[in-house]
Coordinates of C-alpha atoms and ligand atoms in Angstrom, one line a residue:
M16 CA 28.8 47.9 -7.7
P17 CA 26.6 51.0 -7.6
I18 CA 28.3 54.1 -9.0
R19 CA 29.3 56.9 -6.6
L20 CA 29.2 60.6 -7.5
D21 CA 30.2 63.6 -5.4
D22 CA 29.2 67.1 -6.5
R23 CA 32.5 68.4 -5.2
D24 CA 34.4 66.4 -7.9
A25 CA 35.4 68.2 -11.1
R26 CA 33.8 65.3 -13.1
F27 CA 30.5 65.5 -11.3
E28 CA 28.5 67.1 -14.1
Q29 CA 29.9 64.7 -16.7
D30 CA 29.2 61.7 -14.5
F31 CA 25.7 63.0 -13.7
Q32 CA 24.9 63.3 -17.4
T33 CA 26.0 59.7 -17.8
L34 CA 23.6 58.7 -15.0
L35 CA 20.8 60.6 -16.7
G36 CA 21.4 58.8 -20.0
A37 CA 21.7 55.3 -18.6
K38 CA 19.4 53.5 -21.1
R39 CA 17.3 51.0 -19.2
E40 CA 14.5 51.4 -21.6
V41 CA 13.8 50.1 -25.1
S42 CA 16.7 49.1 -27.3
E43 CA 16.7 49.1 -31.1
E44 CA 16.6 45.3 -30.9
V45 CA 13.6 45.2 -28.7
D46 CA 11.8 47.7 -30.9
R47 CA 12.5 45.7 -34.0
V48 CA 11.2 42.5 -32.3
V49 CA 8.1 44.4 -31.2
A50 CA 7.4 45.8 -34.7
D51 CA 7.4 42.3 -36.1
I52 CA 5.1 41.0 -33.3
I53 CA 2.6 43.8 -33.9
A54 CA 2.6 43.3 -37.6
E55 CA 2.0 39.5 -37.2
V56 CA -0.9 40.0 -34.8
R57 CA -2.5 42.6 -37.1
T58 CA -2.4 40.1 -40.0
G59 CA -2.6 36.8 -38.2
G60 CA -5.1 37.8 -35.4
D61 CA -5.8 35.1 -32.7
A62 CA -3.5 32.5 -34.4
A63 CA -0.5 34.9 -34.1
L64 CA -1.5 35.8 -30.6
I65 CA -1.7 32.1 -29.6
A66 CA 1.6 31.3 -31.3
Y67 CA 3.5 34.1 -29.5
T68 CA 1.9 33.1 -26.2
S69 CA 3.1 29.6 -26.7
R70 CA 6.6 30.8 -27.6
F71 CA 7.1 33.5 -24.9
D72 CA 4.9 32.2 -22.1
G73 CA 5.0 28.5 -22.6
L74 CA 1.2 28.4 -22.6
D75 CA -0.8 26.7 -25.4
L76 CA -4.2 28.4 -25.8
T77 CA -7.1 28.1 -28.2
P78 CA -9.3 31.0 -29.4
Q79 CA -11.8 29.8 -26.8
T80 CA -9.3 29.8 -23.9
L81 CA -7.7 33.2 -24.5
R82 CA -10.3 34.6 -22.1
V83 CA -10.4 33.7 -18.5
S84 CA -14.0 32.4 -17.8
E85 CA -16.2 33.7 -14.9
T86 CA -16.1 30.2 -13.5
E87 CA -12.3 30.3 -13.4
I88 CA -12.5 33.7 -11.6
D89 CA -15.0 32.3 -9.1
A90 CA -12.6 29.4 -8.4
A91 CA -9.7 31.8 -8.1
V92 CA -11.5 34.0 -5.5
K93 CA -12.3 30.8 -3.5
A94 CA -8.7 29.8 -3.6
C95 CA -7.4 33.0 -2.1
P96 CA -6.7 33.1 1.6
P97 CA -9.3 35.3 3.4
E98 CA -6.6 37.6 4.8
Q99 CA -5.3 38.3 1.3
L100 CA -8.8 39.1 0.1
A101 CA -9.3 41.4 3.1
A102 CA -6.0 43.2 2.3
L103 CA -7.1 43.6 -1.3
E104 CA -10.4 45.2 -0.2
T105 CA -8.5 47.5 2.1
A106 CA -6.4 48.6 -0.8
R107 CA -9.3 48.9 -3.2
A108 CA -11.3 51.1 -0.9
R109 CA -8.4 53.4 -0.2
I110 CA -7.5 53.7 -3.9
E111 CA -11.2 54.4 -4.8
A112 CA -11.5 57.0 -2.0
Y113 CA -8.4 58.8 -3.3
H114 CA -9.4 58.7 -7.0
L115 CA -13.0 59.8 -6.4
R116 CA -11.5 63.1 -5.4
Q117 CA -9.9 63.4 -8.9
K118 CA -13.3 63.4 -10.7
P119 CA -13.5 66.6 -12.8
Q120 CA -16.4 69.0 -13.0
D121 CA -18.2 70.1 -16.1
A122 CA -18.7 73.8 -16.7
W123 CA -21.1 76.1 -18.6
F124 CA -21.0 79.9 -18.3
T125 CA -22.1 83.0 -20.3
D126 CA -19.6 85.9 -20.6
E127 CA -20.2 89.7 -21.0
A128 CA -20.4 89.3 -24.8
G129 CA -23.4 87.0 -24.3
V130 CA -21.4 84.0 -25.5
A131 CA -22.1 80.7 -23.7
S132 CA -19.3 78.2 -23.4
G133 CA -17.9 75.4 -21.2
W134 CA -16.8 71.8 -21.3
R135 CA -18.2 68.4 -20.6
W136 CA -16.2 65.4 -19.4
S137 CA -17.0 61.9 -20.7
A138 CA -15.5 58.5 -20.0
I139 CA -13.6 56.6 -22.7
E140 CA -15.9 53.8 -23.8
A141 CA -13.3 50.9 -23.8
V142 CA -9.9 50.7 -22.1
G143 CA -7.3 47.9 -22.0
L144 CA -5.4 47.4 -18.8
Y145 CA -1.9 45.8 -19.1
V146 CA -1.1 44.0 -15.8
P147 CA 2.5 42.8 -15.8
G148 CA 3.1 39.1 -15.1
G149 CA 6.4 37.9 -16.3
T150 CA 8.9 37.9 -13.4
A151 CA 6.3 38.7 -10.8
S152 CA 2.5 39.0 -10.6
Y153 CA 0.9 42.2 -9.5
P154 CA -2.7 42.0 -8.0
S155 CA -2.0 45.6 -6.8
S156 CA -1.5 46.7 -10.3
V157 CA -4.9 45.3 -11.2
L158 CA -6.5 47.7 -8.6
M159 CA -4.3 50.6 -9.6
N160 CA -5.4 50.3 -13.2
A161 CA -9.0 49.2 -12.9
V162 CA -10.3 51.3 -9.9
P163 CA -9.7 54.8 -11.6
A164 CA -11.2 53.4 -14.8
K165 CA -14.4 52.4 -13.0
V166 CA -14.4 55.7 -11.1
A167 CA -14.2 57.5 -14.4
G168 CA -17.2 55.5 -15.7
V169 CA -15.5 53.5 -18.5
D170 CA -18.1 51.2 -20.1
R171 CA -15.8 48.3 -21.0
V172 CA -12.7 47.5 -18.9
V173 CA -10.5 44.8 -20.5
M174 CA -7.5 43.3 -18.7
V175 CA -4.6 41.4 -20.2
A176 CA -2.0 39.7 -17.9
P177 CA 0.4 37.0 -19.0
S178 CA 0.1 33.5 -17.5
P179 CA 3.6 32.0 -17.8
R180 CA 3.2 28.2 -18.2
G181 CA -0.5 28.6 -17.4
E182 CA 0.3 29.8 -13.9
T183 CA -1.9 32.7 -12.8
N184 CA -1.8 34.2 -9.3
P185 CA -5.5 33.7 -8.1
L186 CA -5.2 37.0 -6.3
V187 CA -4.8 38.7 -9.7
L188 CA -8.1 37.3 -10.8
A189 CA -9.7 38.1 -7.5
A190 CA -8.5 41.7 -7.8
A191 CA -10.0 41.9 -11.3
R192 CA -13.4 40.7 -9.9
L193 CA -13.2 43.1 -6.9
A194 CA -12.4 46.0 -9.1
G195 CA -15.1 45.3 -11.7
V196 CA -13.0 44.3 -14.7
D197 CA -15.3 43.2 -17.5
E198 CA -13.0 40.9 -19.5
V199 CA -9.7 39.2 -18.6
Y200 CA -7.3 37.6 -21.2
R201 CA -4.3 35.4 -20.3
I202 CA -1.9 37.1 -22.7
G203 CA 1.0 39.5 -22.3
G204 CA 3.8 41.3 -23.9
A205 CA 3.7 43.2 -27.2
Q206 CA 1.2 40.7 -28.7
A207 CA -1.3 41.5 -26.0
V208 CA -0.9 45.2 -26.7
A209 CA -1.3 44.7 -30.4
A210 CA -4.5 42.6 -29.8
L211 CA -6.0 45.3 -27.7
A212 CA -5.1 48.1 -30.1
Y213 CA -6.2 46.4 -33.4
G214 CA -8.6 43.7 -32.1
T215 CA -8.8 40.1 -33.2
A216 CA -11.7 37.8 -33.8
M217 CA -11.9 37.0 -30.1
I218 CA -10.8 40.3 -28.6
A219 CA -12.7 43.5 -29.6
P220 CA -10.3 46.5 -29.8
V221 CA -10.2 49.2 -27.2
S222 CA -9.7 53.0 -27.4
K223 CA -6.8 53.4 -24.9
I224 CA -4.2 51.1 -23.3
V225 CA -2.8 51.8 -19.8
G226 CA -0.6 50.1 -17.4
P227 CA 3.1 49.3 -16.8
G228 CA 5.2 46.5 -18.3
N229 CA 8.7 45.5 -19.4
A230 CA 10.6 46.9 -22.3
Y231 CA 8.6 44.9 -24.9
V232 CA 5.3 46.3 -23.5
A233 CA 6.7 49.8 -23.4
A234 CA 7.9 49.6 -27.0
A235 CA 4.6 48.2 -28.1
K236 CA 2.6 50.9 -26.4
R237 CA 4.8 53.5 -28.1
R238 CA 4.2 51.9 -31.4
V239 CA 0.4 51.6 -31.2
F240 CA 0.0 55.2 -29.9
G241 CA -2.2 56.9 -32.5
Q242 CA -4.2 53.8 -33.2
V243 CA -5.2 54.0 -29.5
G244 CA -4.4 56.3 -26.7
I245 CA -1.8 55.3 -24.1
D246 CA -1.3 56.6 -20.6
M247 CA 2.5 56.9 -20.3
I248 CA 5.6 54.8 -20.5
A249 CA 5.7 53.1 -17.1
G250 CA 8.7 50.9 -17.5
P251 CA 11.2 49.4 -15.0
S252 CA 10.8 50.8 -11.5
E253 CA 12.9 53.6 -10.0
V254 CA 13.3 55.1 -6.5
L255 CA 15.4 58.1 -5.4
V256 CA 15.9 58.5 -1.7
I257 CA 17.1 61.9 -0.4
A258 CA 18.4 61.6 3.2
D259 CA 20.4 63.5 5.8
G260 CA 22.1 62.3 8.9
S261 CA 18.8 62.0 10.7
A262 CA 17.7 59.1 8.5
N263 CA 17.9 55.4 9.4
P264 CA 20.4 53.6 7.1
D265 CA 18.6 50.3 7.5
W266 CA 15.3 51.8 6.4
I267 CA 17.0 53.4 3.4
A268 CA 18.6 50.2 2.3
A269 CA 15.3 48.4 2.6
D270 CA 13.6 50.9 0.4
L271 CA 16.3 50.9 -2.2
L272 CA 16.1 47.1 -2.4
A273 CA 12.3 47.1 -2.5
Q274 CA 12.4 48.7 -5.9
A275 CA 15.6 46.9 -7.1
E276 CA 13.8 43.6 -6.6
H277 CA 11.3 44.5 -9.3
D278 CA 13.6 44.1 -12.3
V279 CA 17.2 43.8 -13.3
S280 CA 16.6 47.1 -15.1
A281 CA 15.1 48.8 -12.0
Q282 CA 17.1 51.8 -10.6
S283 CA 17.6 52.7 -7.0
I284 CA 19.5 55.9 -6.1
L285 CA 20.5 57.5 -2.7
M286 CA 21.3 61.2 -2.6
T287 CA 22.7 62.5 0.7
D288 CA 24.9 65.2 2.3
D289 CA 26.2 62.8 4.9
A290 CA 29.1 60.5 3.7
G291 CA 28.9 58.5 6.9
L292 CA 25.3 57.7 6.2
A293 CA 26.1 56.7 2.6
G294 CA 28.6 54.2 3.9
E295 CA 26.2 52.7 6.4
V296 CA 23.5 52.4 3.7
E297 CA 25.9 50.6 1.4
K298 CA 26.8 48.1 4.1
A299 CA 23.1 47.6 5.0
V300 CA 22.2 46.9 1.4
I301 CA 24.8 44.1 1.3
V302 CA 23.4 42.6 4.5
Q303 CA 19.8 42.8 3.5
L304 CA 20.4 41.7 -0.1
A305 CA 21.5 38.3 1.2
T306 CA 18.1 37.7 2.8
L307 CA 16.0 38.4 -0.3
P308 CA 14.4 35.6 -2.4
R309 CA 14.8 37.9 -5.4
A310 CA 18.4 38.7 -4.5
E311 CA 19.6 37.9 -8.0
I312 CA 17.3 40.4 -9.6
A313 CA 17.8 43.0 -6.9
G314 CA 21.5 42.5 -6.8
K315 CA 21.9 42.9 -10.6
S316 CA 19.7 46.1 -10.5
W317 CA 21.8 47.6 -7.7
A318 CA 25.1 46.7 -9.3
D319 CA 24.2 47.8 -12.8
Y320 CA 22.0 50.9 -12.2
G321 CA 22.3 51.7 -8.5
A322 CA 23.9 55.0 -7.5
I323 CA 25.0 56.9 -4.4
L324 CA 25.3 60.7 -4.9
L325 CA 27.0 62.9 -2.3
V326 CA 26.0 66.5 -2.3
A327 CA 27.6 69.4 -0.4
D328 CA 24.2 70.4 1.0
L329 CA 20.6 69.3 0.3
E330 CA 19.8 72.6 -1.3
A331 CA 22.0 71.3 -4.2
A332 CA 19.9 68.2 -4.4
I333 CA 16.7 69.9 -5.6
P334 CA 17.8 70.8 -9.2
L335 CA 19.4 67.3 -9.4
V336 CA 16.2 65.6 -8.4
D337 CA 14.2 67.7 -11.0
R338 CA 16.7 66.7 -13.7
L339 CA 16.4 63.0 -12.7
A340 CA 12.6 63.2 -12.5
P341 CA 12.3 60.0 -10.6
E342 CA 9.3 57.7 -10.7
H343 CA 9.4 57.6 -6.8
L344 CA 11.1 60.1 -4.5
E345 CA 11.4 59.4 -0.8
I346 CA 12.5 62.3 1.4
M347 CA 14.0 61.2 4.7
T348 CA 15.4 64.4 6.2
A349 CA 14.8 66.5 9.3
E350 CA 12.3 68.7 7.5
P351 CA 10.8 66.6 4.7
E352 CA 7.8 68.8 4.0
R353 CA 10.0 71.8 3.2
L354 CA 12.0 69.8 0.6
A355 CA 8.9 68.2 -0.8
A356 CA 7.3 71.6 -1.5
R357 CA 10.3 72.5 -3.7
I358 CA 10.5 69.4 -5.9
R359 CA 8.9 69.8 -9.4
N360 CA 9.5 66.6 -11.3
A361 CA 8.7 63.3 -9.6
G362 CA 6.0 60.7 -10.2
A363 CA 5.2 60.4 -6.5
I364 CA 6.8 61.9 -3.4
F365 CA 6.9 60.0 -0.1
I366 CA 7.3 62.5 2.7
G367 CA 9.2 61.5 5.9
G368 CA 10.9 58.3 7.1
H369 CA 7.6 56.6 8.0
T370 CA 6.3 56.7 4.5
P371 CA 8.1 53.8 2.6
E372 CA 7.3 53.6 -1.0
A373 CA 5.8 50.2 -0.5
I374 CA 2.9 51.8 1.3
G375 CA 2.2 53.8 -1.9
D376 CA 2.7 50.6 -4.0
Y377 CA -0.1 48.9 -2.2
V378 CA -2.5 50.7 0.2
G379 CA -1.8 54.4 0.6
G380 CA -4.4 55.4 -2.0
P381 CA -2.4 57.2 -4.7
N382 CA -1.7 55.3 -7.9
H383 CA 1.5 53.3 -8.3
V384 CA 1.4 53.4 -12.1
L385 CA 3.9 56.2 -12.5
P386 CA 6.1 57.7 -15.2
T387 CA 9.6 56.2 -15.5
A388 CA 12.8 57.0 -17.5
R389 CA 12.6 60.8 -16.6
S390 CA 9.1 61.1 -18.2
A391 CA 7.9 62.6 -14.9
R392 CA 9.2 65.9 -16.5
F393 CA 6.0 65.8 -18.6
S394 CA 3.8 62.9 -17.4
S395 CA 1.7 62.3 -14.3
G396 CA 0.9 59.1 -12.5
L397 CA -2.2 57.2 -13.7
G398 CA -5.5 58.7 -12.5
V399 CA -9.1 59.3 -13.3
L400 CA -8.5 61.9 -16.0
D401 CA -6.5 59.2 -18.0
F402 CA -9.8 57.5 -18.5
M403 CA -11.8 60.6 -19.5
K404 CA -11.8 63.2 -22.2
R405 CA -13.1 66.7 -22.3
T406 CA -15.4 68.1 -25.0
S407 CA -15.5 71.9 -25.4
L408 CA -19.0 73.5 -25.7
L409 CA -19.8 76.9 -27.4
Q410 CA -23.1 78.6 -28.2
C411 CA -23.8 82.0 -29.7
G412 CA -27.1 83.7 -30.3
P413 CA -27.5 86.4 -33.1
E414 CA -26.4 89.2 -30.9
A415 CA -23.4 87.4 -29.6
L416 CA -22.4 86.4 -33.1
R417 CA -22.7 90.0 -34.2
A418 CA -20.4 91.1 -31.4
L419 CA -17.7 88.5 -32.3
A420 CA -18.0 88.7 -36.1
P421 CA -15.6 91.6 -36.9
A422 CA -12.6 90.0 -35.1
A423 CA -13.4 86.6 -36.6
V424 CA -13.7 87.9 -40.1
R425 CA -10.5 90.0 -39.8
L426 CA -8.5 86.9 -38.7
A427 CA -10.1 84.8 -41.5
E428 CA -9.0 87.5 -44.0
A429 CA -5.5 87.6 -42.5
E430 CA -5.2 83.9 -42.9
G431 CA -6.6 84.0 -46.5
L432 CA -9.5 81.7 -45.5
Q433 CA -12.4 83.5 -47.2
A434 CA -14.9 80.7 -46.7
H435 CA -14.2 81.0 -42.9
G436 CA -15.1 84.6 -43.1
R437 CA -18.2 84.0 -45.3
S438 CA -19.6 81.4 -42.9
V439 CA -19.8 84.2 -40.3
T440 CA -21.0 87.1 -42.5
I441 CA -23.6 84.9 -44.3
R442 CA -25.5 84.7 -41.0
L443 CA -25.5 88.5 -40.5
N444 CA -26.6 89.5 -44.1
L445 CA -23.3 91.4 -44.2
Ligands
LIG528 N1 5.7 51.5 -13.1 C1 4.8 50.6 -12.5 O1 3.8 51.0 -12.0 C2 5.1 49.2 -12.4 C3 4.3 48.3 -11.7 C4 4.6 46.9 -11.7 C5 5.7 46.5 -12.4 N2 6.4 47.4 -13.1 C6 7.5 47.0 -14.0 O2 6.9 46.2 -15.0 C7 7.9 45.3 -15.5 C8 7.2 43.9 -15.5 O3 8.1 43.1 -16.4 P1 7.8 41.5 -16.5 O4 8.8 41.1 -17.6 O5 7.8 40.9 -15.2 O6 6.3 41.3 -17.0 P2 5.6 41.9 -18.3 O7 4.2 41.3 -18.2 O8 5.7 43.3 -18.5 O9 6.3 41.2 -19.6 C9 6.2 39.8 -19.7 C10 5.9 39.5 -21.2 O10 7.0 40.0 -22.0 C11 7.0 39.2 -23.2 N3 8.4 38.8 -23.5 C12 9.3 38.3 -22.6 N4 10.5 38.0 -23.2 C13 10.3 38.4 -24.5 C14 11.1 38.4 -25.7 N5 12.4 37.9 -25.6 N6 10.6 38.8 -26.9 C15 9.3 39.3 -26.9 N7 8.5 39.3 -25.9 C16 9.0 38.9 -24.7 C17 6.2 37.9 -22.9 O11 5.1 38.0 -23.8 C18 5.7 38.0 -21.5 O12 4.4 37.7 -21.4 C19 9.1 45.3 -14.6 O13 10.1 46.1 -15.2 C20 8.5 46.1 -13.4 O14 9.5 46.9 -12.7 C21 6.2 48.7 -13.2
LIG529 N1 6.8 50.0 -7.4 C1 6.0 49.6 -8.5 C2 6.0 50.7 -9.5 O1 7.2 51.0 -10.0 C3 4.6 49.2 -8.2 C4 4.5 47.9 -7.4 C5 3.6 46.9 -7.6 N2 3.8 45.9 -6.7 C6 4.8 46.3 -5.9 N3 5.3 47.5 -6.4
LIG530 ZN1 7.2 48.4 -6.0

């Protein structure tokens, strides 16, 4: 059963700490397995990649079949129902329109000392996109990863997505084609992350790896950080719904289950000041759960990690939300905009009862690759800037150098770095 907390109980703070610490992420065992996989792929290359894909995905590949061919992608596009392709294009266009607004500006300015400075943004040359594909396949995640990469101007966009037993959702391949992905490989898990980070004979390495995945993928991304950049740790999905008595309990239950169905490690939480609503939501979850094809996954997630928090008033909810830092926050109260303006830590905020998270997952426009496991305290959702980097620019003429020299030389002396000081004075015949 989901846990119930009440901020009027003496134990509330202790119980809330337990909720915060509920480890749904990488275990030591997963990390050890991942370390071995990465080491094996680094030394064994494609042979190791192929061996792990056979073992974990039940798919026997050769070096030549690691990559999905253009012909296969053509066939996949043809196999997709037109209405699904149309929905994909609707999503792609909206995601692109939203992310185009994130493109940063370069700058170049001269200050009163005559020093010219600024910055220039440039796209990362090669990026690997991890698209999950173990318990479900995610054409939407292809778009969420690839569209901002193309908006940023990435030269080489490489996608990996596992193909359990050789089954690939054709819409995943259609999404890759629609979004302009350059290379697609039918591999997943830690071995795919290792191949992208270190390269193999068949897969050239990339400079950054982005995209969500399970605990093995999250552990692998943590481990290759430094060899490559990574976006964030986007692990098992989470949703926190804040609601008052004005909210519809059936809508809340539907939204809690929508994220619980992702993964047995997903987490769905309701926070409310209305005990009656909490009871109605709990009943509605049970009724709706019985109708879900993924009831086993959703039911285990709700039982193991679900929570219902009663708060004396919604003012008290705000610091609790910021401590939880949920991946997704839905606000279903009488004045949702007011509460939304006061929340600091959340991957994405869905404002009002007519904004279910699923709209954001697919077609709203904002990215659905979002920070989990409380990393929204310091991480943002995936966006154009994740595929770009900023180079600082600085230029002095003789007069500007003369103006700045004294302060620079004094600091060099204070740090005992004489060569630094001389590199300035030598230019001024001082
Ligand atoms: N945050 C987001 O934006 C977002 C979006 C979509 C999905 N998700 C989450 O991504 C996750 C997807 O997980 P998934 O498992 O379906 O797909 P996945 O692609 O992340 O992982 C499947 C891979 O895990 C590897 N694997 C499986 N069992 C293993 C084992 N015992 N040892 C070593 N490797 C093993 C296999 O190589 C397999 O290909 C879910 O938790 C889902 O909630 C998050
Ligand atoms: N809610 C997921 C992020 O946690 C994204 C997603 C993809 N498809 C459906 N939902
Ligand atoms: Zn979702």
